[in-house]
PDB file of C-alpha atoms in Angstrom:
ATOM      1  CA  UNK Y   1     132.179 228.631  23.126  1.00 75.00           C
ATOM      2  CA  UNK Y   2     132.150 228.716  19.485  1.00 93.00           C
ATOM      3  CA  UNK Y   3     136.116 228.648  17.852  1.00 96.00           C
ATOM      4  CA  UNK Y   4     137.642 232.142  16.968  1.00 97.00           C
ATOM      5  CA  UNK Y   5     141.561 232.203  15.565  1.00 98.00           C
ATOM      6  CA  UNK Y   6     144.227 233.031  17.900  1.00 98.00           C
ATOM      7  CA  UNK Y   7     144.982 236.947  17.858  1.00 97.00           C
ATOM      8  CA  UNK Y   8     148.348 236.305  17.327  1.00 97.00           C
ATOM      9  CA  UNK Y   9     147.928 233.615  14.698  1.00 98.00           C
ATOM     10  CA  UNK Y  10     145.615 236.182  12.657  1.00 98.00           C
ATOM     11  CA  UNK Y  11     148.448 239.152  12.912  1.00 98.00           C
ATOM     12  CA  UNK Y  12     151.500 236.617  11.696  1.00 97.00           C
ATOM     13  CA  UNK Y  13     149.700 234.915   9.167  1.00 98.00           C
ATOM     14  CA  UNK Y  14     147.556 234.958   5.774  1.00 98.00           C
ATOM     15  CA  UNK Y  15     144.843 232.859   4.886  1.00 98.00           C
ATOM     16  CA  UNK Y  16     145.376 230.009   2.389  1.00 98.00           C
ATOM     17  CA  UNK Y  17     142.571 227.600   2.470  1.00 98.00           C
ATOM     18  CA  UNK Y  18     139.840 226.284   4.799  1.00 97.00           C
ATOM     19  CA  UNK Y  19     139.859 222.398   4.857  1.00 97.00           C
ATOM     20  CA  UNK Y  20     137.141 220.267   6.684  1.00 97.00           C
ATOM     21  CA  UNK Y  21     138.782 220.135   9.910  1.00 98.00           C
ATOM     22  CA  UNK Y  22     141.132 222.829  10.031  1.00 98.00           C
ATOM     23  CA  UNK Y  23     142.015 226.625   8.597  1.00 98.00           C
ATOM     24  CA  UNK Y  24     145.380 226.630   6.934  1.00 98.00           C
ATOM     25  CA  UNK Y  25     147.223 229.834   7.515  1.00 98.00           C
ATOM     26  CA  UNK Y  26     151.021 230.688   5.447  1.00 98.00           C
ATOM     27  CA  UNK Y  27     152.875 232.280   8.408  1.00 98.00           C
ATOM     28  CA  UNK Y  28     154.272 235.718   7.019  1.00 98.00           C
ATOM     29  CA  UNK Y  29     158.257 234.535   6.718  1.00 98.00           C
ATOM     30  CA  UNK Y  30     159.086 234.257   3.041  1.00 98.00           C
ATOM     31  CA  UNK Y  31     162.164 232.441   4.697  1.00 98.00           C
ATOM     32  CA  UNK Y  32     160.806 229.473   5.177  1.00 98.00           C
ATOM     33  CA  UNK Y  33     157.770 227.848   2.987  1.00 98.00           C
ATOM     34  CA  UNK Y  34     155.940 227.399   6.261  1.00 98.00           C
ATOM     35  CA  UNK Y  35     152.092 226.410   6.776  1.00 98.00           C
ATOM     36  CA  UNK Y  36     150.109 226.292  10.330  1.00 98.00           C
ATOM     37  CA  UNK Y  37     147.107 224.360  10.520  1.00 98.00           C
ATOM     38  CA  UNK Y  38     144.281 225.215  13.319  1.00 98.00           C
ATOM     39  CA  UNK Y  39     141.470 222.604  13.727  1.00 98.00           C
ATOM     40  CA  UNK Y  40     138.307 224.727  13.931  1.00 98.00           C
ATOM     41  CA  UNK Y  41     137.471 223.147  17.610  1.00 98.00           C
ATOM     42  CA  UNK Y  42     137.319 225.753  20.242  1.00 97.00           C
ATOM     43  CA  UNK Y  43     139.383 225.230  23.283  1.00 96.00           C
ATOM     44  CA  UNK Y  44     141.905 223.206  22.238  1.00 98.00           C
ATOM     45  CA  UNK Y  45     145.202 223.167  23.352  1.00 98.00           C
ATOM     46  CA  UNK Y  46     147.491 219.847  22.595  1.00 98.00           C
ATOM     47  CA  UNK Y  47     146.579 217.156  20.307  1.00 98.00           C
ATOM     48  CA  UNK Y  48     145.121 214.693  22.617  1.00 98.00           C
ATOM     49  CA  UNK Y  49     142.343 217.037  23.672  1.00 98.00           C
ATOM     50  CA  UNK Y  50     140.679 216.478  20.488  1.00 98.00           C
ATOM     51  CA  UNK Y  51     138.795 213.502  19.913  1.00 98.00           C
ATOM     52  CA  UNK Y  52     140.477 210.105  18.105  1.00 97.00           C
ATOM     53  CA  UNK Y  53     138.492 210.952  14.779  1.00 97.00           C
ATOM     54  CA  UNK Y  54     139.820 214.510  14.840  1.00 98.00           C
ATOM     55  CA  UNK Y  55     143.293 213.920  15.814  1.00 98.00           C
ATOM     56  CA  UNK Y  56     143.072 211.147  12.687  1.00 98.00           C
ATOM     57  CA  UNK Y  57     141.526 214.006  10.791  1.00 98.00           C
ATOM     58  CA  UNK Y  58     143.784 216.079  11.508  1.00 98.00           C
ATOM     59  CA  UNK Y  59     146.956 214.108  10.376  1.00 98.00           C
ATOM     60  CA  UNK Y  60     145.293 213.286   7.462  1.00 98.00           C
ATOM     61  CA  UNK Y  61     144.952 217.320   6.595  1.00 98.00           C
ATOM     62  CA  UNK Y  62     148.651 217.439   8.005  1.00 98.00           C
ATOM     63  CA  UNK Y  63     149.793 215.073   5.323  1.00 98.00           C
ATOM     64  CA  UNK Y  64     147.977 216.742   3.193  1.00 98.00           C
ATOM     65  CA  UNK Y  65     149.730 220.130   3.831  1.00 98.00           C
ATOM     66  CA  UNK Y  66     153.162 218.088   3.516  1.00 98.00           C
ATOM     67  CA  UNK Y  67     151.937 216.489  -0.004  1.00 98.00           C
ATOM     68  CA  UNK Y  68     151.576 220.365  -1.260  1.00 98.00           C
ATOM     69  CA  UNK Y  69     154.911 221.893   0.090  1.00 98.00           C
ATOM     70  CA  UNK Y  70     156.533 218.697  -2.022  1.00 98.00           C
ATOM     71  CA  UNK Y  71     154.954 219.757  -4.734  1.00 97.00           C
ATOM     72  CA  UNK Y  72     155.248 223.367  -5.010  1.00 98.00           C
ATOM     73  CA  UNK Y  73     158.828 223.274  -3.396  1.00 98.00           C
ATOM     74  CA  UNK Y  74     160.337 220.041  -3.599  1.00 98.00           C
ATOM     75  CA  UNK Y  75     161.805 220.752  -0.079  1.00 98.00           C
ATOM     76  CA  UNK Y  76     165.212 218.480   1.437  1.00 98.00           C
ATOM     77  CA  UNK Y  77     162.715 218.014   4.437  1.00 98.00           C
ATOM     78  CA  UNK Y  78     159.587 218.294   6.145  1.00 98.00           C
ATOM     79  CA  UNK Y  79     159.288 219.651   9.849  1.00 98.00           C
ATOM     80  CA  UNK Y  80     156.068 218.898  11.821  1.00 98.00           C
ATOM     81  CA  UNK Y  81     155.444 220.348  14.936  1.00 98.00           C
ATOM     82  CA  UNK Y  82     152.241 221.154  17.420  1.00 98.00           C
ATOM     83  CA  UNK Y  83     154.746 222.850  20.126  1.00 98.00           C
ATOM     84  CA  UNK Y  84     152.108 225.818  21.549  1.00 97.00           C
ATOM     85  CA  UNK Y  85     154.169 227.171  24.145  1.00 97.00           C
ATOM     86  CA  UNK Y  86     153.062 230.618  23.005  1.00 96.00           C
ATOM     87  CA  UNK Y  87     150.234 230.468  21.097  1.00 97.00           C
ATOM     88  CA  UNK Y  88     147.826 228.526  23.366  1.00 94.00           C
ATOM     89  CA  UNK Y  89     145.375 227.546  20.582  1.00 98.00           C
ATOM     90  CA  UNK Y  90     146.230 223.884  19.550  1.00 98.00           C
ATOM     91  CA  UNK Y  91     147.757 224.011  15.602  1.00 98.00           C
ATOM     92  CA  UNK Y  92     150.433 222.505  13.926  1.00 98.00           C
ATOM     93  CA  UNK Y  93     153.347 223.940  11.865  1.00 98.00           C
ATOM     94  CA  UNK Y  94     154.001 222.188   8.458  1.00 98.00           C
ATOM     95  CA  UNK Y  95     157.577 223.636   7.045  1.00 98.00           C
ATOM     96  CA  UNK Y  96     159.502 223.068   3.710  1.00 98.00           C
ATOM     97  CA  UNK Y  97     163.070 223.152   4.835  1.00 98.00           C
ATOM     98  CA  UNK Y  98     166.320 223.072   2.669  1.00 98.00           C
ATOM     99  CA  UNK Y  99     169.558 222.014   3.411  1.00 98.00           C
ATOM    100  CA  UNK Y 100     170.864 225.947   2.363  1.00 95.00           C
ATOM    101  CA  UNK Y 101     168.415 227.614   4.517  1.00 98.00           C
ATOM    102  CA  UNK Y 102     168.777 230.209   7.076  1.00 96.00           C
ATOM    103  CA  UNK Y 103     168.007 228.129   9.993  1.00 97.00           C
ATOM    104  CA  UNK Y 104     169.522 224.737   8.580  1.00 97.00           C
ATOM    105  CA  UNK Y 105     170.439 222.250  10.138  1.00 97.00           C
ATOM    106  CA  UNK Y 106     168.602 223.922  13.370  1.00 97.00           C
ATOM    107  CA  UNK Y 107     164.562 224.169  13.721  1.00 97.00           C
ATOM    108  CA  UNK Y 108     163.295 227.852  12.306  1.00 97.00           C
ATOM    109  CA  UNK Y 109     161.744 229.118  15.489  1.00 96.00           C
ATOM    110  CA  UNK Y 110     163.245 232.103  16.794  1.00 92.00           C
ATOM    111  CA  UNK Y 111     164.630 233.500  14.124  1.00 93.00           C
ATOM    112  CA  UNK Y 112     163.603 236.977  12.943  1.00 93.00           C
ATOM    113  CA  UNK Y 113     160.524 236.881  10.405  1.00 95.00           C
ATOM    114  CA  UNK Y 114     161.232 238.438   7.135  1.00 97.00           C
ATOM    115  CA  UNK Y 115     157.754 239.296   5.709  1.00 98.00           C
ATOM    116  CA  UNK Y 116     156.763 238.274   1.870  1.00 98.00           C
ATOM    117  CA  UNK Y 117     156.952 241.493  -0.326  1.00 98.00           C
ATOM    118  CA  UNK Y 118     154.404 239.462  -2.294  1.00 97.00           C
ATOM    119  CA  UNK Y 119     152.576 236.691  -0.935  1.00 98.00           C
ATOM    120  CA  UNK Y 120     149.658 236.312  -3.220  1.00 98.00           C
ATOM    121  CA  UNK Y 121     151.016 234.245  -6.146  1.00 98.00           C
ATOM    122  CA  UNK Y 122     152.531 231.958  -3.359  1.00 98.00           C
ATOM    123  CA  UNK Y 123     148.875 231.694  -1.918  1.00 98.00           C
ATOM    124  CA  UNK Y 124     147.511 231.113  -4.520  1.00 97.00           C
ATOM    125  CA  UNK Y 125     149.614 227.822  -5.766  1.00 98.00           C
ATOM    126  CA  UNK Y 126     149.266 226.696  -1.974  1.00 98.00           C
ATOM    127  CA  UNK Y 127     145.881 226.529  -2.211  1.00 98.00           C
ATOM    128  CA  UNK Y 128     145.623 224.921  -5.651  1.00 97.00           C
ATOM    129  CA  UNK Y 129     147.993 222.105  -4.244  1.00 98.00           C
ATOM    130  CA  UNK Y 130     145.968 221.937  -1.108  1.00 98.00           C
ATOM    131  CA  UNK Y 131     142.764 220.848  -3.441  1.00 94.00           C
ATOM    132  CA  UNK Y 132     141.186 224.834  -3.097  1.00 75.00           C
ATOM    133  CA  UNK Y 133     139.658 226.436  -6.319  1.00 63.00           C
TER     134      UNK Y 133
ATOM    135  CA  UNK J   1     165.616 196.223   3.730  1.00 75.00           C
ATOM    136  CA  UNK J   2     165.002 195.767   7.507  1.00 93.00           C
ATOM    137  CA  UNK J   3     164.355 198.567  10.557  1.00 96.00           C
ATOM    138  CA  UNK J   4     167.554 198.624  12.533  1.00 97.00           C
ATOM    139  CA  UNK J   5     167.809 201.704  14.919  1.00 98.00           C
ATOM    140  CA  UNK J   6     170.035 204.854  13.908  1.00 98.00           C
ATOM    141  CA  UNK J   7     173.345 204.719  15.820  1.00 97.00           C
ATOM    142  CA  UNK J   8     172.560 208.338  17.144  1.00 97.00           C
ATOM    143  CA  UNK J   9     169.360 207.710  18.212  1.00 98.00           C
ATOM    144  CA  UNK J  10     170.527 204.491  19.632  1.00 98.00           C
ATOM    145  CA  UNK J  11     173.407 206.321  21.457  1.00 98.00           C
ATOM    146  CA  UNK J  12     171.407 209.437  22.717  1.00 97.00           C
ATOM    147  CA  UNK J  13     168.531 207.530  24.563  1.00 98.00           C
ATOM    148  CA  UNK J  14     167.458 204.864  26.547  1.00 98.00           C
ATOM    149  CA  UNK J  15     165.004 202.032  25.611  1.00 98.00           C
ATOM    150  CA  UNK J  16     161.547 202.286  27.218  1.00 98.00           C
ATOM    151  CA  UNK J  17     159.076 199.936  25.797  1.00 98.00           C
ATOM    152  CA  UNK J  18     158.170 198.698  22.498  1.00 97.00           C
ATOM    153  CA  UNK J  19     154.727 199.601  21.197  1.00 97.00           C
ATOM    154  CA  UNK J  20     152.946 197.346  18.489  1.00 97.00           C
ATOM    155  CA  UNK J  21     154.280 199.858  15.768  1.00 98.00           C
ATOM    156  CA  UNK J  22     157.325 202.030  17.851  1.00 98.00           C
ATOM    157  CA  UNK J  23     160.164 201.787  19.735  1.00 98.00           C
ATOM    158  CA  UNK J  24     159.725 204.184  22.380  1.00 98.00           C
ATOM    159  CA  UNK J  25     163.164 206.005  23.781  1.00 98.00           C
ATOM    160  CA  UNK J  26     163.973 208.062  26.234  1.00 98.00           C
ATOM    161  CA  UNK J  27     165.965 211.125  25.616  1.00 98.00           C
ATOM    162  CA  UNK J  28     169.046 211.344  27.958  1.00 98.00           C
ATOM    163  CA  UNK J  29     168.683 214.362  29.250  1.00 98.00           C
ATOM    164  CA  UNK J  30     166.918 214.875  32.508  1.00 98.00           C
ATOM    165  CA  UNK J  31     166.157 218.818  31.715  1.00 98.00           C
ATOM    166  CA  UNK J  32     163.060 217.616  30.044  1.00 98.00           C
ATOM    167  CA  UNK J  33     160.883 214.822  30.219  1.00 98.00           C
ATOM    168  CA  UNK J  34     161.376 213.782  26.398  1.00 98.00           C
ATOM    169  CA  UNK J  35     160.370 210.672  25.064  1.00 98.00           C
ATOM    170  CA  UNK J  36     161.295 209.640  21.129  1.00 98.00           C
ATOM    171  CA  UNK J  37     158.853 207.552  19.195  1.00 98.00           C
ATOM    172  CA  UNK J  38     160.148 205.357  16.110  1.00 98.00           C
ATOM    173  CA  UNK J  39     157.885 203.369  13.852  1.00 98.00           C
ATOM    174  CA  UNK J  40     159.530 200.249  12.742  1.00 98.00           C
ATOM    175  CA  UNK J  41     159.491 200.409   9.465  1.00 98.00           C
ATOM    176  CA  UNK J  42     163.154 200.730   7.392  1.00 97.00           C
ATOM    177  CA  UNK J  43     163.868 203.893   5.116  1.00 96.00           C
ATOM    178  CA  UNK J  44     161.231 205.804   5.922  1.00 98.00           C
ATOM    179  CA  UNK J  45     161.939 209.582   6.641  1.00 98.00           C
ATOM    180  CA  UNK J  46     158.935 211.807   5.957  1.00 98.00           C
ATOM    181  CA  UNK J  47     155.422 211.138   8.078  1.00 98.00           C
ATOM    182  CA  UNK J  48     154.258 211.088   4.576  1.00 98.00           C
ATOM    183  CA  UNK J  49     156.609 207.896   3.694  1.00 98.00           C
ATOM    184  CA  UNK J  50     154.748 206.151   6.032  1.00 98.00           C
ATOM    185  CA  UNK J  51     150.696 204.418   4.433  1.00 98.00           C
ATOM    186  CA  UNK J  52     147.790 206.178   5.790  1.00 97.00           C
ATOM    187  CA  UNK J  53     147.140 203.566   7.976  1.00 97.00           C
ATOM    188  CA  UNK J  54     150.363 203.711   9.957  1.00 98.00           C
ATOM    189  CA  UNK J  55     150.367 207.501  10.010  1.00 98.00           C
ATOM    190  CA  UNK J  56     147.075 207.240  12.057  1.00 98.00           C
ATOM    191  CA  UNK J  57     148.680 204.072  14.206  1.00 98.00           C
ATOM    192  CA  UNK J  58     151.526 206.329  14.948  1.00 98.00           C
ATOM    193  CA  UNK J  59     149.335 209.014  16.144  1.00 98.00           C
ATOM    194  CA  UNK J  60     147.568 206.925  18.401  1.00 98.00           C
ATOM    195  CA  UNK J  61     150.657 205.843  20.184  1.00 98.00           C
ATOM    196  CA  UNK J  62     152.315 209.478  20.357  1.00 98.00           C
ATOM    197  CA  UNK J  63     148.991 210.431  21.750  1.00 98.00           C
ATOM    198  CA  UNK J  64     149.545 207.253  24.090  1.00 98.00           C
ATOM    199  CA  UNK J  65     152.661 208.719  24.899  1.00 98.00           C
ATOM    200  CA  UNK J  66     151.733 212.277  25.921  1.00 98.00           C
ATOM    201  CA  UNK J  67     149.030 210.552  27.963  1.00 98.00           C
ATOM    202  CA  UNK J  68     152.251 208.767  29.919  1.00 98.00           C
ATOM    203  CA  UNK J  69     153.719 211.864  30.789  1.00 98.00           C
ATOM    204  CA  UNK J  70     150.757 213.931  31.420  1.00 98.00           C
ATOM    205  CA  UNK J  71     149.985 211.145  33.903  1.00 97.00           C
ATOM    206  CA  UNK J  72     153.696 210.720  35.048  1.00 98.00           C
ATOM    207  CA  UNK J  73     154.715 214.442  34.824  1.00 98.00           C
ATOM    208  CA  UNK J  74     151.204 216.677  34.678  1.00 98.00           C
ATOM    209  CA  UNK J  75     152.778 219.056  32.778  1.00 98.00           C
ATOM    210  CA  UNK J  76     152.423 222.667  31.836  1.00 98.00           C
ATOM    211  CA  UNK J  77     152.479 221.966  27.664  1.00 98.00           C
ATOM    212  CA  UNK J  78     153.152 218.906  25.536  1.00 98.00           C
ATOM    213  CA  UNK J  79     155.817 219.592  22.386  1.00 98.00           C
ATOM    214  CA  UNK J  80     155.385 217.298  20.079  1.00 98.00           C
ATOM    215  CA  UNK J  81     157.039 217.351  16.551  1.00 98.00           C
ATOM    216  CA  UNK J  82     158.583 215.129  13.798  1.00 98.00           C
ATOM    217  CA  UNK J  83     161.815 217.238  12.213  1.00 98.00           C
ATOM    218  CA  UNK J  84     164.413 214.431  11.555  1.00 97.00           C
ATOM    219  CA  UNK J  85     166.850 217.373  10.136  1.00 97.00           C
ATOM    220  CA  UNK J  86     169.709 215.751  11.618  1.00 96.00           C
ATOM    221  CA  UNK J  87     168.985 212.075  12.429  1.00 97.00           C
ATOM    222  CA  UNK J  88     167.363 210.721   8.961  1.00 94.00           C
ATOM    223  CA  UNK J  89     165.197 208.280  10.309  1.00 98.00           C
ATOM    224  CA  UNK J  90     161.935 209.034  10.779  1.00 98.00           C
ATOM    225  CA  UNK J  91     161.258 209.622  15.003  1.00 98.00           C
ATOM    226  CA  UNK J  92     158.524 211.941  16.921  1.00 98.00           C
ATOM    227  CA  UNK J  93     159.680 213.958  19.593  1.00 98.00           C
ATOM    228  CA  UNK J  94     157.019 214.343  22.930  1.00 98.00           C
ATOM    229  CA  UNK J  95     158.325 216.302  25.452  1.00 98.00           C
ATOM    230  CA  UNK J  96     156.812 217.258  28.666  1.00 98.00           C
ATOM    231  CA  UNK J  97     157.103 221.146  29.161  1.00 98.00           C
ATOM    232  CA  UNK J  98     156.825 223.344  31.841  1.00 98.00           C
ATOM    233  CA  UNK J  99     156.893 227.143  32.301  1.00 98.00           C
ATOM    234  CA  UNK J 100     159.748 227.196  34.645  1.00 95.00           C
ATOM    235  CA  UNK J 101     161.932 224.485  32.354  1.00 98.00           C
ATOM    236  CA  UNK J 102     165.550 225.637  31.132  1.00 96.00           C
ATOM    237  CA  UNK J 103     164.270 226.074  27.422  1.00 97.00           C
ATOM    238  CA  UNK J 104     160.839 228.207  28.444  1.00 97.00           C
ATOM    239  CA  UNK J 105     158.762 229.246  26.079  1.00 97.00           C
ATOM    240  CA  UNK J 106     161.373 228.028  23.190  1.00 97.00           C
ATOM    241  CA  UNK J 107     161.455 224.630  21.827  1.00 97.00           C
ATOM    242  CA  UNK J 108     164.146 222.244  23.846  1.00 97.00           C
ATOM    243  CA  UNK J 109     166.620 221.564  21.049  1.00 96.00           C
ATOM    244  CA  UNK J 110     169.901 222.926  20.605  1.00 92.00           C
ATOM    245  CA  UNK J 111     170.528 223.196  24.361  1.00 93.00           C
ATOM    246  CA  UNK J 112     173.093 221.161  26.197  1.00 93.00           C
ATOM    247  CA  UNK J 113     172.045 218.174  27.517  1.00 95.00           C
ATOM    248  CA  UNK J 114     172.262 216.889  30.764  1.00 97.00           C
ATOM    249  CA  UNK J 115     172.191 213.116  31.321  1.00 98.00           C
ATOM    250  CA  UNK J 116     170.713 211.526  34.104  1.00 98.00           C
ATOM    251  CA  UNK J 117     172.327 210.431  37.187  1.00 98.00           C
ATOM    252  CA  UNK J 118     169.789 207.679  37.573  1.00 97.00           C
ATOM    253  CA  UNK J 119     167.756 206.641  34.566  1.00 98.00           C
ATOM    254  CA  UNK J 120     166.272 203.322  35.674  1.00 98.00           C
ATOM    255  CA  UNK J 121     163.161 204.496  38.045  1.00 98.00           C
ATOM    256  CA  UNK J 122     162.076 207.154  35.462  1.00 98.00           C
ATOM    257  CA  UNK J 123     162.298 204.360  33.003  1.00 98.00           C
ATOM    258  CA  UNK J 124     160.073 201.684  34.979  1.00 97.00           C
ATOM    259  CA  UNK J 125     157.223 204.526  35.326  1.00 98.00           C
ATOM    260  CA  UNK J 126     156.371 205.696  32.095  1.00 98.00           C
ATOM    261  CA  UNK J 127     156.964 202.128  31.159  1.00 98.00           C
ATOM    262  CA  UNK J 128     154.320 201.183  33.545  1.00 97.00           C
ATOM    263  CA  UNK J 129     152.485 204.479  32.042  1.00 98.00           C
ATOM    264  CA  UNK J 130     152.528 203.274  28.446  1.00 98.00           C
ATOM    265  CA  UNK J 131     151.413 200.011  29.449  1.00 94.00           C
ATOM    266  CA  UNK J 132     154.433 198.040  29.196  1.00 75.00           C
ATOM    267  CA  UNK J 133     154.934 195.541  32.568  1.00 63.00           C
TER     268      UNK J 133
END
């Protein structure tokens, strides 16, 4: 079976960037400065069903994703999670957190999403850290 | 500076086994099969803090480590995440979920815990799991 995004992933997310392993998705909470990233391997469900190289791969687009949230946000702290206990397609959450924000000192999940009025500019310098033209 | 353990992380868990780049803990709470990886390496917080080369080493043994309680457990999920809001030391949480645990389909933190009565057999078998003697 050939990969196709989770449903739910697609409805709570936009589209930032396509790396070689994985899409990166900016979930639609302008609470939190909060990237997912899906390998593009069909059938996955926790990390250690993908293969060594990929899992490597994927850590290596992970850090990535951390590497542009510093940038654009210069966040207190990263959290990195592949948790999936609703979602069963295997991706991982990559969120800027500050000490001031809503969920602090707590993990985000949960919490009521409050959608972006405007996410394109925020997009947009995602995807220019994350190496996208 | 030199890796010493964080006093919380020191007083919240039990010692498993030590891996050729982690101490692996276990969490005391006997709600949820929840192991806590932590490179040795001092002041480092972020994955990202940590060279490419022991990112990827510290995948392999969290992916060691979900292996152990897949084998130990079978469980329904794996949870496994780096957030290190409240403990500043850099540590990897893999827990073993299932649909019927106290915290399903949330993530496990926050919750009360609930210590073990008797620690030491779960200890010797995911020990043995991880490859420890």
């Amino acid at each position: 079976m050939s990969f196709s995004l989770h449903p739910k992933l697609q409805k709570d997310t936009f589209g930032v960037t396509e790396l070689p392993l994985c899409t990166v998705l900016l979930m639609n909470n302008s609470s939190f400065p909060w990237l997912i990233l899906v390998p593009r391997v069909a059938d996955k469900r926790e990390l250690i069903d993908l293969s060594p190289d990929d899992r490597h791969r994927l850590l290596d687009e992970v850090s990535l994703a951390c590497e542009a949230l510093k940038t654009v946000y210069t966040p207190d702290k990263l959290n990195v999670a592949a948790l999936g206990n609703q979602v069963q397609q295997l991706h991982v959450h990559v969120i800027a957190r500050f000490t001031g924000d809503a969920a602090w000192p707590n993990p985000v999940w949960g919490l009521p999403s409050k959608p972006y009025e405007e996410s394109a500019p925020v997009i947009e310098r995602l995807k220019r850290a994350l190496g996208g033209r």
